[in-house]
Amino acid sequence: MSDIASRLHEIKERMAEAAARAGRRAEEVELLAVSKTFPPEAVEAAAAAGQRLFGESRVQECLTKIPALSGRLSWHFIGHLQSNKIRKILPLCPVIHSVDSTALALDMERIAEEEGLRPEIYLQVNVASDGRKFGFTAQSVRREMEPLLQLRRVQVAGLMTIPPLVADPELSRPHFAALRELRDRLAAETGVPLTGLSMGMSGDYTVSIEEGATIVRVGSLLFGSR
Ligand SMILES: *Cc1c(COP(=O)(O)O)cnc(C)c1O
């Protein structure tokens, strides 16, 4: 087995154990393999071991890497996206985890209509309120998401967060719990299920699964340090 295959196997095992601890089924949580900065060969090694879902965060890298790889793989975009790059990214990445403003989602709707696409989006929420530049705040997201719930093309799949980087994964737990509670409240208030919770990275994905993550974004633990 390649290193990537054995690490993939181990991550999947830990994901299943974390789900079981929370009384959830392993199938309720997807692994998004974050391949940014890694060459197509690394993606191919993971694909050969059964991984189908990959994440990228840089537009330029998507444009060169994704077309070079097998069409059987699925790609999600997880980085900050500028409106003038939407048209290039949507045909490659039908799921965007990092929608950080209402304006971006509205631009996406217009372009999806023109291109005949039906993107899925996660709204990036800054639950830790740590002064990060991008993302909705827990206070503003209800009001700002309102116009997005009526869109015909763009579907709001759920919420995403990136808590501050910390050494102890337990310190991320309150932020993951806060995102889940926010989702529960918004779903109850709007009647839109917002099923998806994109949270957890290499250092804290097991904690995020215990707190309800439906998709974890794992890069360095699978592919190596960047
Ligand atoms: C790079 C990145 C990840 C993966 O980070 P690792 O710590 O390498 O697992 C997850 N989410 C986002 C938004 C990223 O940019």
PDB file of N, CA, C and O in Angstrom, residues 18-43:
ATOM      1  N   ALA A  18     -15.185   8.135  15.427  1.00  0.00           N
ATOM      2  CA  ALA A  18     -15.730   9.392  15.960  1.00  0.00           C
ATOM      3  C   ALA A  18     -17.241   9.442  15.756  1.00  0.00           C
ATOM      4  O   ALA A  18     -17.990   9.870  16.650  1.00  0.00           O
ATOM      5  N   ALA A  19     -17.690   8.994  14.588  1.00  0.00           N
ATOM      6  CA  ALA A  19     -19.134   8.966  14.326  1.00  0.00           C
ATOM      7  C   ALA A  19     -19.821   8.050  15.327  1.00  0.00           C
ATOM      8  O   ALA A  19     -20.848   8.412  15.922  1.00  0.00           O
ATOM      9  N   ALA A  20     -19.238   6.878  15.561  1.00  0.00           N
ATOM     10  CA  ALA A  20     -19.832   5.914  16.499  1.00  0.00           C
ATOM     11  C   ALA A  20     -19.922   6.502  17.905  1.00  0.00           C
ATOM     12  O   ALA A  20     -20.927   6.338  18.601  1.00  0.00           O
ATOM     13  N   ARG A  21     -18.873   7.225  18.323  1.00  0.00           N
ATOM     14  CA  ARG A  21     -18.896   7.851  19.660  1.00  0.00           C
ATOM     15  C   ARG A  21     -20.066   8.819  19.796  1.00  0.00           C
ATOM     16  O   ARG A  21     -20.594   9.013  20.875  1.00  0.00           O
ATOM     17  N   ALA A  22     -20.448   9.434  18.674  1.00  0.00           N
ATOM     18  CA  ALA A  22     -21.543  10.408  18.721  1.00  0.00           C
ATOM     19  C   ALA A  22     -22.880   9.760  18.367  1.00  0.00           C
ATOM     20  O   ALA A  22     -23.879  10.471  18.181  1.00  0.00           O
ATOM     21  N   GLY A  23     -22.886   8.441  18.248  1.00  0.00           N
ATOM     22  CA  GLY A  23     -24.133   7.751  17.916  1.00  0.00           C
ATOM     23  C   GLY A  23     -24.590   8.004  16.494  1.00  0.00           C
ATOM     24  O   GLY A  23     -25.768   7.947  16.169  1.00  0.00           O
ATOM     25  N   ARG A  24     -23.603   8.296  15.610  1.00  0.00           N
ATOM     26  CA  ARG A  24     -23.929   8.560  14.210  1.00  0.00           C
ATOM     27  C   ARG A  24     -23.396   7.423  13.346  1.00  0.00           C
ATOM     28  O   ARG A  24     -22.481   6.703  13.741  1.00  0.00           O
ATOM     29  N   ARG A  25     -23.939   7.289  12.150  1.00  0.00           N
ATOM     30  CA  ARG A  25     -23.447   6.280  11.218  1.00  0.00           C
ATOM     31  C   ARG A  25     -22.274   6.860  10.434  1.00  0.00           C
ATOM     32  O   ARG A  25     -22.251   8.045  10.112  1.00  0.00           O
ATOM     33  N   ALA A  26     -21.300   6.009  10.103  1.00  0.00           N
ATOM     34  CA  ALA A  26     -20.103   6.450   9.385  1.00  0.00           C
ATOM     35  C   ALA A  26     -20.482   7.096   8.051  1.00  0.00           C
ATOM     36  O   ALA A  26     -19.838   8.048   7.609  1.00  0.00           O
ATOM     37  N   GLU A  27     -21.529   6.614   7.421  1.00  0.00           N
ATOM     38  CA  GLU A  27     -21.927   7.134   6.097  1.00  0.00           C
ATOM     39  C   GLU A  27     -22.469   8.556   6.173  1.00  0.00           C
ATOM     40  O   GLU A  27     -22.684   9.195   5.135  1.00  0.00           O
ATOM     41  N   GLU A  28     -22.730   9.047   7.372  1.00  0.00           N
ATOM     42  CA  GLU A  28     -23.253  10.410   7.494  1.00  0.00           C
ATOM     43  C   GLU A  28     -22.155  11.462   7.319  1.00  0.00           C
ATOM     44  O   GLU A  28     -22.450  12.653   7.248  1.00  0.00           O
ATOM     45  N   VAL A  29     -20.894  11.036   7.276  1.00  0.00           N
ATOM     46  CA  VAL A  29     -19.791  11.990   7.201  1.00  0.00           C
ATOM     47  C   VAL A  29     -18.914  11.685   5.991  1.00  0.00           C
ATOM     48  O   VAL A  29     -18.428  10.569   5.830  1.00  0.00           O
ATOM     49  N   GLU A  30     -18.706  12.706   5.160  1.00  0.00           N
ATOM     50  CA  GLU A  30     -17.862  12.543   3.982  1.00  0.00           C
ATOM     51  C   GLU A  30     -16.468  13.111   4.244  1.00  0.00           C
ATOM     52  O   GLU A  30     -16.304  14.060   5.010  1.00  0.00           O
ATOM     53  N   LEU A  31     -15.497  12.524   3.560  1.00  0.00           N
ATOM     54  CA  LEU A  31     -14.131  13.035   3.625  1.00  0.00           C
ATOM     55  C   LEU A  31     -13.832  13.821   2.349  1.00  0.00           C
ATOM     56  O   LEU A  31     -13.907  13.279   1.247  1.00  0.00           O
ATOM     57  N   LEU A  32     -13.526  15.107   2.527  1.00  0.00           N
ATOM     58  CA  LEU A  32     -13.051  15.917   1.411  1.00  0.00           C
ATOM     59  C   LEU A  32     -11.522  15.947   1.505  1.00  0.00           C
ATOM     60  O   LEU A  32     -10.969  16.490   2.469  1.00  0.00           O
ATOM     61  N   ALA A  33     -10.858  15.317   0.559  1.00  0.00           N
ATOM     62  CA  ALA A  33      -9.398  15.255   0.574  1.00  0.00           C
ATOM     63  C   ALA A  33      -8.845  16.544  -0.034  1.00  0.00           C
ATOM     64  O   ALA A  33      -9.015  16.798  -1.225  1.00  0.00           O
ATOM     65  N   VAL A  34      -8.210  17.366   0.797  1.00  0.00           N
ATOM     66  CA  VAL A  34      -7.754  18.692   0.351  1.00  0.00           C
ATOM     67  C   VAL A  34      -6.362  18.562  -0.269  1.00  0.00           C
ATOM     68  O   VAL A  34      -5.365  18.368   0.423  1.00  0.00           O
ATOM     69  N   SER A  35      -6.331  18.671  -1.592  1.00  0.00           N
ATOM     70  CA  SER A  35      -5.103  18.370  -2.334  1.00  0.00           C
ATOM     71  C   SER A  35      -4.328  19.610  -2.750  1.00  0.00           C
ATOM     72  O   SER A  35      -3.383  19.509  -3.535  1.00  0.00           O
ATOM     73  N   LYS A  36      -4.709  20.766  -2.236  1.00  0.00           N
ATOM     74  CA  LYS A  36      -4.015  22.007  -2.629  1.00  0.00           C
ATOM     75  C   LYS A  36      -2.513  21.871  -2.407  1.00  0.00           C
ATOM     76  O   LYS A  36      -2.093  21.294  -1.386  1.00  0.00           O
ATOM     77  N   THR A  37      -1.753  22.382  -3.320  1.00  0.00           N
ATOM     78  CA  THR A  37      -0.281  22.361  -3.368  1.00  0.00           C
ATOM     79  C   THR A  37       0.304  20.989  -3.712  1.00  0.00           C
ATOM     80  O   THR A  37       1.499  20.872  -3.963  1.00  0.00           O
ATOM     81  N   PHE A  38      -0.508  19.935  -3.715  1.00  0.00           N
ATOM     82  CA  PHE A  38       0.019  18.609  -4.045  1.00  0.00           C
ATOM     83  C   PHE A  38      -0.219  18.289  -5.516  1.00  0.00           C
ATOM     84  O   PHE A  38      -1.228  18.692  -6.089  1.00  0.00           O
ATOM     85  N   PRO A  39       0.715  17.556  -6.119  1.00  0.00           N
ATOM     86  CA  PRO A  39       0.643  17.298  -7.563  1.00  0.00           C
ATOM     87  C   PRO A  39      -0.449  16.290  -7.912  1.00  0.00           C
ATOM     88  O   PRO A  39      -0.928  15.555  -7.034  1.00  0.00           O
ATOM     89  N   PRO A  40      -0.827  16.233  -9.179  1.00  0.00           N
ATOM     90  CA  PRO A  40      -1.847  15.291  -9.624  1.00  0.00           C
ATOM     91  C   PRO A  40      -1.546  13.841  -9.218  1.00  0.00           C
ATOM     92  O   PRO A  40      -2.465  13.080  -8.935  1.00  0.00           O
ATOM     93  N   GLU A  41      -0.261  13.494  -9.124  1.00  0.00           N
ATOM     94  CA  GLU A  41       0.094  12.114  -8.754  1.00  0.00           C
ATOM     95  C   GLU A  41      -0.411  11.774  -7.354  1.00  0.00           C
ATOM     96  O   GLU A  41      -0.785  10.628  -7.075  1.00  0.00           O
ATOM     97  N   ALA A  42      -0.395  12.765  -6.448  1.00  0.00           N
ATOM     98  CA  ALA A  42      -0.884  12.518  -5.088  1.00  0.00           C
ATOM     99  C   ALA A  42      -2.389  12.260  -5.120  1.00  0.00           C
ATOM    100  O   ALA A  42      -2.906  11.382  -4.418  1.00  0.00           O
ATOM    101  N   VAL A  43      -3.090  13.028  -5.965  1.00  0.00           N
ATOM    102  CA  VAL A  43      -4.535  12.828  -6.108  1.00  0.00           C
ATOM    103  C   VAL A  43      -4.798  11.435  -6.684  1.00  0.00           C
ATOM    104  O   VAL A  43      -5.685  10.707  -6.212  1.00  0.00           O
TER     105      VAL A  43
END
